[in-house]
Amino acid sequence: MGQFDFSKRDSFGSKFGVIAAAAGSAVGLGNIWRFPYVAGENGGAAFLIIYVLAIVSIGLPVMLSEFAIGRMAQRNAFGAFKKLAPGKPWYLIGVMGILGAFMILAFYSTVAGWTMEYLFQSITNNFQGKDAATLSTSFDSFRTSGSSPVMWQLIFMVLTAGIVVAGIKNGIEKYTKILMPLLLLIIVALVVRAVTLPGSAEGLAFLFAPDFSKLSAPVILEALGQAFFSMSIGMGVLITYGSYIGKKDNIGNSAAAISAADTLIAILSGVAIFPAVFAFGIEPNSGPGLVFITLPSIFNNMPAGYFFSILFFSLLLIAALTSSISVLEVVVAYCTEQLGWSRKVATAVAAVAITATGVLCTLSQGPWDQLTLFGMNIFDLLDWTSANLLLPLGGFFIVLFAGWFLSRKQVKDEITNSGTTKAVFFEAYLFIIRFIAPIAIGLVFLFGLGVL
Ligand code: PFF
């Protein structure tokens, strides 16, 4: 289908656009749906401290490495390694990234579909008067029903593809610049509502007063894994976005701002959710159902709950959408640049192929839950392998590539824009990507496999 014209490569139009798009990728279901329930299951404040430590000491250096590789190469996640390491097998990182995009977006679009159903139910005031048990049953019957979750998933994927097909400046950047500030506004409104509920102090204590006896090796590794998923690192999303960042932008500052935004939104989600959980006597360790089962009963029991439930599920949908477009972009950038497909064809083919996998995921929640491999249905299998195998393995090789394959000068030039900006942190960064990060990520990987 022809050759891609690299001189016509799209790019972000502004520094704020870069931050909005990449923070949009990082902030997603991982922050708002996954973070509160994982923190809830792992003791709250002690988990939070390790999670923040993991972001600063490992996640941030991995993110910066992805940006540096992408911007240096000016290519998609596969082409970047082909260009920087010709004839070497490093491009397999890109292959893993494309595989990861399929796997993550498949189950991500299932959960995003649930979010749309719950937004719809919020608007039609469907939760009112139902107790937690009834809400739990109705969540399960919806989740396992097949047709309705598949319908929402298809709608979600059409929305995702619709943004991606418009390109970088006129698609991803344009929408995330509006959606990300809106998201922050909605979450602040929810936080204000939550902390003014009677009994909110207990929830805040759960989140902020650490009980270090809750810490254990599995909890620490769980926090590191959550940091990876939440920051969108380890599968080339930020290599791809990095390739669209202008040569004059300070990627160190951008990575710091994006990591800060991602962490802030996760913590704000916790502040919005835990006071309410405690105020209404709900168990903080209720698992993945925390959002879909528990929150509707919280909304039911609070003043202006109708209004706040619409706000909350809109927020979750926006967050999911700005993440899913980044995952789809990994595949689309590969198809356009490496295979020479037009952006329209690439988006359509990638979206259809991913949606097909996604539908299997959704059906595996109900009608096809007998279809299992290693004791897991398709949804759990993709969720488990992407988070526990793919992202840690991808991140591991990315830091090895930046730390050991690329020269110190290449990396320093990229990060300091050939010496025009300062990077006082450079030595510490290099030490982390050469030693600390590979070892720590290696531990996450081994833990994921159950070796440790
Ligand atoms: N970071 C996203 C979230 O927190 O929901 C999920 C995600 C996006 C994970 C992109 C991995 C990825 F490559």
Coordinates of C-alpha atoms and ligand atoms in Angstrom, one line a residue:
M1 CA 0.0 0.0 0.0
G2 CA 2.9 2.4 -0.6
Q3 CA 5.5 3.9 1.5
F4 CA 5.0 6.2 4.5
D5 CA 6.4 9.7 3.9
F6 CA 8.4 10.4 7.0
S7 CA 8.9 14.1 6.1
K8 CA 5.1 14.4 6.6
R9 CA 5.1 12.9 10.1
D10 CA 2.5 14.4 12.4
S11 CA 3.5 15.8 15.8
F12 CA 2.1 17.5 18.8
G13 CA 1.4 21.2 18.3
S14 CA 2.3 22.4 21.8
K15 CA 3.9 21.6 25.1
F16 CA 0.6 21.5 26.8
G17 CA -0.7 19.2 24.1
V18 CA 2.1 16.7 24.8
I19 CA 1.3 16.8 28.6
A20 CA -2.4 16.5 28.1
A21 CA -2.1 13.6 25.7
A22 CA 0.4 11.6 27.7
A23 CA -1.3 12.4 31.0
G24 CA -4.5 11.3 29.3
S25 CA -2.9 8.0 28.5
A26 CA -1.6 7.5 32.0
V27 CA -4.8 8.6 33.8
G28 CA -7.4 6.0 33.2
L29 CA -9.3 3.1 34.6
G30 CA -6.0 2.2 36.3
N31 CA -6.2 5.3 38.5
I32 CA -9.9 5.5 39.2
W33 CA -11.1 1.9 39.0
R34 CA -8.0 -0.1 39.8
F35 CA -6.0 2.1 42.2
P36 CA -8.6 2.5 44.9
Y37 CA -9.5 -1.2 45.0
V38 CA -5.9 -2.4 45.0
A39 CA -5.0 0.1 47.7
G40 CA -8.1 -1.0 49.6
E41 CA -7.0 -4.6 49.4
N42 CA -3.4 -3.9 50.4
G43 CA -3.8 -1.8 53.5
G44 CA -4.3 1.7 52.2
A45 CA -1.7 4.3 53.3
A46 CA 1.3 1.9 53.5
F47 CA 0.5 0.8 49.9
L48 CA 0.2 4.4 48.8
I49 CA 3.6 5.3 50.1
I50 CA 5.3 2.4 48.2
Y51 CA 3.3 3.2 45.1
V52 CA 4.5 6.8 45.1
L53 CA 8.1 5.7 45.8
A54 CA 7.8 3.3 42.9
I55 CA 6.6 6.0 40.6
V56 CA 9.4 8.5 41.5
S57 CA 12.3 6.0 41.6
I58 CA 11.4 3.6 38.8
G59 CA 8.4 4.7 36.9
L60 CA 9.6 8.1 36.1
P61 CA 13.0 6.9 34.8
V62 CA 11.2 4.3 32.6
M63 CA 8.9 7.0 31.3
L64 CA 11.8 9.3 30.5
S65 CA 13.6 6.5 28.7
E66 CA 10.5 5.8 26.5
F67 CA 10.3 9.5 25.6
A68 CA 14.0 9.7 24.8
I69 CA 13.9 6.6 22.6
G70 CA 10.8 7.8 20.7
R71 CA 11.9 11.3 20.1
M72 CA 15.4 10.2 19.1
A73 CA 14.1 7.8 16.6
Q74 CA 11.1 9.7 15.3
R75 CA 9.4 6.4 14.8
N76 CA 6.6 4.1 16.1
A77 CA 7.5 1.6 18.9
F78 CA 8.6 -1.0 16.4
G79 CA 10.4 1.2 13.9
A80 CA 12.2 3.1 16.7
F81 CA 14.3 0.0 17.5
K82 CA 14.7 -1.0 13.9
K83 CA 16.2 2.5 13.3
L84 CA 18.3 2.8 16.4
A85 CA 19.5 -0.8 16.5
P86 CA 19.5 -2.0 12.9
G87 CA 20.0 -5.8 12.4
K88 CA 19.6 -6.4 16.2
P89 CA 16.6 -8.1 17.9
W90 CA 15.6 -5.1 20.0
Y91 CA 12.7 -4.5 17.7
L92 CA 11.0 -7.4 19.5
I93 CA 10.2 -4.9 22.2
G94 CA 8.0 -3.2 19.6
V95 CA 6.4 -6.6 18.7
M96 CA 5.6 -7.1 22.4
G97 CA 4.2 -3.6 22.5
I98 CA 1.8 -4.3 19.6
L99 CA 0.8 -7.6 21.2
G100 CA 0.3 -5.7 24.5
A101 CA -1.9 -3.2 22.8
F102 CA -4.2 -5.9 21.6
M103 CA -4.3 -7.6 25.0
I104 CA -4.8 -4.5 27.1
L105 CA -7.3 -2.8 24.8
A106 CA -9.3 -6.0 24.6
F107 CA -10.1 -6.2 28.3
Y108 CA -9.9 -2.4 28.8
S109 CA -12.7 -1.9 26.3
T110 CA -14.8 -4.4 28.2
V111 CA -14.5 -2.4 31.4
A112 CA -14.9 0.9 29.5
G113 CA -18.2 -0.6 28.2
W114 CA -19.3 -1.3 31.7
T115 CA -18.6 2.3 32.5
M116 CA -20.9 3.4 29.6
E117 CA -23.7 1.2 30.9
Y118 CA -23.3 2.7 34.4
L119 CA -23.3 6.2 33.0
F120 CA -26.5 5.3 31.2
Q121 CA -28.0 3.8 34.3
S122 CA -27.0 6.9 36.3
I123 CA -28.8 9.1 33.8
T124 CA -31.9 7.0 33.9
N125 CA -31.8 7.0 37.7
N126 CA -31.6 3.2 37.8
F127 CA -29.8 2.9 41.1
Q128 CA -32.3 4.7 43.3
G129 CA -33.7 2.8 46.2
K130 CA -31.6 -0.4 45.6
D131 CA -29.5 -1.8 48.4
A132 CA -25.9 -3.0 48.0
A133 CA -26.9 -6.7 47.5
T134 CA -29.4 -5.8 44.8
L135 CA -26.8 -3.6 43.1
S136 CA -24.3 -6.4 43.2
T137 CA -26.7 -8.9 41.6
S138 CA -27.7 -6.5 38.9
F139 CA -24.0 -5.8 38.2
D140 CA -23.3 -9.5 37.8
S141 CA -26.4 -10.1 35.6
F142 CA -25.3 -7.2 33.4
R143 CA -21.7 -8.3 33.2
T144 CA -22.6 -11.9 32.3
S145 CA -25.4 -11.0 29.9
G146 CA -23.4 -11.0 26.6
S147 CA -25.3 -8.7 24.3
S148 CA -25.5 -5.5 26.3
P149 CA -21.9 -5.3 27.4
V150 CA -20.8 -6.2 23.8
M151 CA -22.9 -3.4 22.5
W152 CA -21.3 -0.8 24.8
Q153 CA -17.9 -2.2 24.0
L154 CA -18.5 -1.7 20.3
I155 CA -19.7 1.9 20.9
F156 CA -16.6 2.6 23.0
M157 CA -14.3 1.2 20.3
V158 CA -16.0 3.4 17.6
L159 CA -15.4 6.5 19.8
T160 CA -11.7 5.4 20.3
A161 CA -11.2 4.9 16.6
G162 CA -13.0 8.1 15.7
I163 CA -10.4 10.1 17.7
V164 CA -7.4 8.2 16.5
V165 CA -8.3 8.4 12.8
A166 CA -8.2 12.2 13.0
G167 CA -4.4 12.1 13.8
I168 CA -2.2 13.6 16.4
K169 CA -2.8 17.4 16.3
N170 CA -6.4 17.3 15.1
G171 CA -7.4 14.2 17.0
I172 CA -5.6 13.1 20.1
E173 CA -4.2 16.5 21.1
K174 CA -7.4 18.4 20.3
Y175 CA -9.6 16.2 22.5
T176 CA -7.2 15.5 25.4
K177 CA -6.6 19.3 25.8
I178 CA -10.4 19.7 26.5
L179 CA -11.0 16.4 28.3
M180 CA -8.1 16.4 30.7
P181 CA -8.8 19.7 32.5
L182 CA -12.5 18.7 32.5
L183 CA -11.6 15.5 34.2
L184 CA -9.6 17.3 36.9
L185 CA -12.6 19.6 37.5
I186 CA -15.0 16.7 37.9
I187 CA -12.8 14.8 40.3
V188 CA -12.2 17.9 42.5
A189 CA -16.0 18.3 42.7
L190 CA -16.3 14.7 43.8
V191 CA -13.5 15.1 46.4
V192 CA -15.2 18.2 47.9
R193 CA -18.5 16.1 48.1
A194 CA -16.7 13.2 49.7
V195 CA -14.6 15.0 52.4
T196 CA -17.7 16.9 53.6
L197 CA -19.7 13.7 54.2
P198 CA -20.2 12.9 57.9
G199 CA -17.7 10.2 59.0
S200 CA -15.2 11.0 56.2
A201 CA -12.3 11.2 58.6
E202 CA -12.0 7.4 58.9
G203 CA -11.6 7.1 55.1
L204 CA -8.9 9.8 55.0
A205 CA -7.1 8.0 57.9
F206 CA -7.2 4.7 55.9
L207 CA -5.6 6.4 52.9
F208 CA -3.1 8.6 54.7
A209 CA -2.2 7.2 58.1
P210 CA 0.2 4.3 57.3
D211 CA 0.2 1.0 59.2
F212 CA 3.5 -0.4 58.2
S213 CA 2.7 -3.9 59.6
K214 CA 0.5 -4.2 56.4
L215 CA 3.7 -4.1 54.3
S216 CA 5.0 -7.3 52.8
A217 CA 7.0 -8.3 49.7
P218 CA 3.8 -9.0 47.7
V219 CA 2.3 -5.7 48.7
I220 CA 5.5 -3.9 47.6
L221 CA 5.5 -5.7 44.3
E222 CA 1.8 -5.1 43.8
A223 CA 2.4 -1.4 44.2
L224 CA 5.2 -1.5 41.6
G225 CA 3.0 -3.3 39.2
Q226 CA 0.2 -0.8 39.7
A227 CA 2.7 2.0 39.0
F228 CA 3.6 0.4 35.7
F229 CA 0.0 -0.1 34.5
S230 CA -1.1 3.3 35.7
M231 CA 1.8 5.2 34.1
S232 CA 1.2 3.5 30.7
I233 CA 4.8 2.3 30.7
G234 CA 6.4 -0.9 29.3
M235 CA 4.6 -1.3 26.0
G236 CA 5.8 1.5 23.8
V237 CA 2.8 3.9 24.2
L238 CA 5.2 6.6 25.4
I239 CA 7.8 5.7 22.8
T240 CA 5.1 6.4 20.2
Y241 CA 3.9 9.6 21.9
G242 CA 7.6 10.6 22.5
S243 CA 8.2 10.4 18.7
Y244 CA 5.6 13.2 18.3
I245 CA 7.2 15.5 20.9
G246 CA 9.0 18.6 19.5
K247 CA 12.8 18.7 19.6
K248 CA 12.8 21.8 21.8
D249 CA 10.5 20.4 24.5
N250 CA 12.1 19.5 27.8
I251 CA 11.2 15.8 28.1
G252 CA 12.5 15.5 31.6
N253 CA 10.0 18.2 32.8
S254 CA 7.2 16.7 30.7
A255 CA 7.8 13.3 32.2
A256 CA 7.8 14.8 35.7
A257 CA 4.6 16.7 35.1
I258 CA 2.8 13.7 33.6
S259 CA 3.9 11.4 36.5
A260 CA 2.7 14.0 39.0
A261 CA -0.7 14.4 37.3
D262 CA -1.1 10.6 37.2
T263 CA -0.2 10.2 40.9
L264 CA -2.4 13.2 41.8
I265 CA -5.5 11.8 40.1
A266 CA -5.0 8.4 41.7
I267 CA -4.7 10.0 45.1
L268 CA -7.7 12.3 44.4
S269 CA -9.7 9.2 43.4
G270 CA -8.8 7.6 46.7
V271 CA -9.8 10.8 48.5
A272 CA -13.1 10.8 46.6
I273 CA -13.8 7.1 47.3
F274 CA -12.6 6.1 50.7
P275 CA -14.3 8.7 52.9
A276 CA -17.6 7.6 51.2
V277 CA -16.8 3.9 51.6
F278 CA -16.3 4.4 55.3
A279 CA -19.1 6.9 55.8
F280 CA -21.5 4.3 54.4
G281 CA -19.9 1.3 56.1
I282 CA -18.7 -0.5 53.0
E283 CA -15.6 -2.8 53.1
P284 CA -12.5 -1.1 51.5
N285 CA -11.3 -4.4 50.2
S286 CA -14.4 -5.1 48.1
G287 CA -12.2 -5.8 45.0
P288 CA -12.8 -4.8 41.4
G289 CA -16.5 -4.3 42.1
L290 CA -15.7 -1.3 44.3
V291 CA -16.6 1.1 41.6
F292 CA -19.4 -0.7 39.9
I293 CA -21.2 -2.2 42.9
T294 CA -20.3 0.0 45.8
L295 CA -20.4 3.4 44.4
P296 CA -24.0 3.3 43.2
S297 CA -25.0 2.5 46.7
I298 CA -22.9 5.3 48.0
F299 CA -24.5 7.7 45.5
N300 CA -27.9 6.4 46.6
N301 CA -27.2 7.4 50.1
M302 CA -25.8 10.9 49.6
P303 CA -27.4 14.2 48.8
A304 CA -27.4 15.0 45.1
G305 CA -26.3 11.4 44.4
Y306 CA -28.0 11.5 41.1
F307 CA -25.9 14.4 39.9
F308 CA -22.7 12.9 41.4
S309 CA -23.2 9.5 39.9
I310 CA -23.5 11.0 36.4
L311 CA -20.4 13.1 37.1
F312 CA -18.4 10.1 38.3
F313 CA -19.2 7.7 35.5
S314 CA -18.6 10.5 32.9
L315 CA -15.2 11.0 34.5
L316 CA -14.4 7.3 34.3
L317 CA -15.5 7.2 30.7
I318 CA -13.3 10.2 29.8
A319 CA -10.4 8.7 31.6
A320 CA -10.8 5.4 29.8
L321 CA -11.1 7.0 26.4
T322 CA -8.0 9.2 26.7
S323 CA -6.1 6.0 27.6
S324 CA -7.6 3.7 25.0
I325 CA -6.7 6.1 22.2
S326 CA -3.0 5.9 23.2
V327 CA -3.1 2.1 23.1
L328 CA -4.7 2.1 19.6
E329 CA -2.2 4.6 18.4
V330 CA 0.7 2.2 19.0
V331 CA -0.8 -0.2 16.5
V332 CA -1.9 2.5 14.0
A333 CA 1.5 4.2 14.0
Y334 CA 3.1 0.8 13.3
C335 CA 0.7 0.0 10.4
T336 CA 1.1 3.4 8.8
E337 CA 4.8 3.8 9.1
Q338 CA 6.0 0.2 8.8
L339 CA 3.4 -1.2 6.4
G340 CA 2.6 2.0 4.5
W341 CA -1.1 1.8 5.1
S342 CA -3.2 5.0 5.2
R343 CA -4.3 6.2 8.6
K344 CA -7.9 5.4 7.8
V345 CA -7.2 1.8 6.8
A346 CA -4.8 1.3 9.7
T347 CA -7.3 2.6 12.2
A348 CA -10.2 0.6 10.8
V349 CA -8.2 -2.7 10.6
A350 CA -6.6 -2.3 14.0
A351 CA -9.9 -1.3 15.7
V352 CA -11.8 -4.2 14.1
A353 CA -9.1 -6.7 15.0
I354 CA -8.8 -5.4 18.6
T355 CA -12.6 -5.2 19.0
A356 CA -12.9 -8.9 17.9
T357 CA -10.5 -9.9 20.7
G358 CA -12.3 -7.6 23.0
V359 CA -15.7 -9.2 22.3
L360 CA -14.2 -12.6 23.3
C361 CA -13.1 -10.9 26.5
T362 CA -16.6 -9.6 27.2
L363 CA -18.3 -12.9 26.3
S364 CA -15.8 -14.7 28.6
Q365 CA -17.4 -12.9 31.5
G366 CA -20.7 -14.7 30.9
P367 CA -21.7 -17.1 28.1
W368 CA -18.2 -18.3 27.3
D369 CA -16.8 -18.4 30.8
Q370 CA -16.2 -22.1 30.4
L371 CA -13.5 -21.4 27.9
T372 CA -10.4 -21.4 30.0
L373 CA -6.6 -21.6 29.7
F374 CA -4.4 -22.2 32.8
G375 CA -7.6 -21.9 34.8
M376 CA -8.4 -18.4 33.7
N377 CA -11.1 -17.2 31.3
I378 CA -10.0 -15.0 28.3
F379 CA -10.6 -11.7 30.2
D380 CA -8.6 -12.8 33.2
L381 CA -5.9 -14.3 31.1
L382 CA -5.3 -11.2 29.0
D383 CA -5.5 -9.0 32.1
W384 CA -3.1 -11.2 34.0
T385 CA -0.5 -11.7 31.2
S386 CA -0.4 -8.1 30.1
A387 CA 0.0 -6.6 33.6
N388 CA 2.2 -9.4 35.1
L389 CA 4.3 -10.4 32.1
L390 CA 4.2 -8.0 29.3
L391 CA 4.6 -4.6 30.9
P392 CA 7.3 -5.6 33.4
L393 CA 9.2 -7.4 30.6
G394 CA 8.8 -4.5 28.2
G395 CA 10.0 -2.0 30.8
F396 CA 12.9 -4.2 31.7
F397 CA 14.2 -4.3 28.1
I398 CA 13.4 -0.6 27.5
V399 CA 15.7 0.5 30.4
L400 CA 18.4 -2.0 29.3
F401 CA 18.2 -0.5 25.8
A402 CA 18.4 3.1 27.0
G403 CA 21.0 2.3 29.8
W404 CA 23.3 -0.1 28.0
F405 CA 22.7 -0.2 24.3
L406 CA 22.4 3.5 23.6
S407 CA 25.6 5.5 24.4
R408 CA 25.7 7.8 27.4
K409 CA 26.2 10.7 25.0
Q410 CA 23.2 9.8 22.9
V411 CA 20.9 9.6 25.9
K412 CA 22.3 12.8 27.5
D413 CA 22.0 14.7 24.2
E414 CA 18.4 13.6 23.8
I415 CA 17.4 14.6 27.3
T416 CA 19.2 17.9 27.4
N417 CA 18.3 18.8 23.8
S418 CA 22.0 18.6 22.8
G419 CA 23.1 20.5 25.9
T420 CA 20.7 23.4 25.6
T421 CA 18.7 22.5 28.7
K422 CA 20.0 21.4 32.1
A423 CA 19.5 17.9 33.5
V424 CA 21.0 17.9 36.9
F425 CA 19.4 14.6 37.6
F426 CA 21.2 12.9 34.7
E427 CA 23.7 10.8 36.7
A428 CA 21.1 9.6 39.1
Y429 CA 18.8 8.7 36.1
L430 CA 21.5 6.8 34.4
F431 CA 22.3 4.8 37.5
I432 CA 18.7 3.9 38.0
I433 CA 18.1 2.8 34.4
R434 CA 21.3 0.8 34.4
F435 CA 21.0 -0.9 37.8
I436 CA 18.1 -0.1 40.0
A437 CA 15.2 -0.3 37.5
P438 CA 16.2 -3.6 35.8
I439 CA 16.6 -5.3 39.2
A440 CA 13.4 -4.0 40.6
I441 CA 11.4 -4.7 37.5
G442 CA 13.0 -8.1 37.4
L443 CA 11.5 -8.7 40.8
V444 CA 8.0 -7.7 39.6
F445 CA 8.4 -10.1 36.7
L446 CA 9.4 -13.0 38.9
F447 CA 6.7 -12.2 41.3
G448 CA 4.1 -12.1 38.5
L449 CA 5.3 -15.6 37.4
G450 CA 5.0 -16.8 41.0
V451 CA 8.7 -17.7 41.1
L452 CA 9.3 -15.6 44.2
Ligands
PFF1 N1 -2.5 3.9 32.2 C1 -3.8 3.4 31.8 C2 -4.7 3.5 33.1 O1 -4.2 3.8 34.2 O2 -5.9 3.2 33.0 C3 -3.9 2.1 31.2 C4 -2.8 1.8 30.3 C5 -2.7 2.5 29.1 C6 -1.9 0.8 30.5 C7 -1.7 2.3 28.2 C8 -0.9 0.5 29.7 C9 -0.8 1.3 28.5 F1 0.2 1.0 27.7

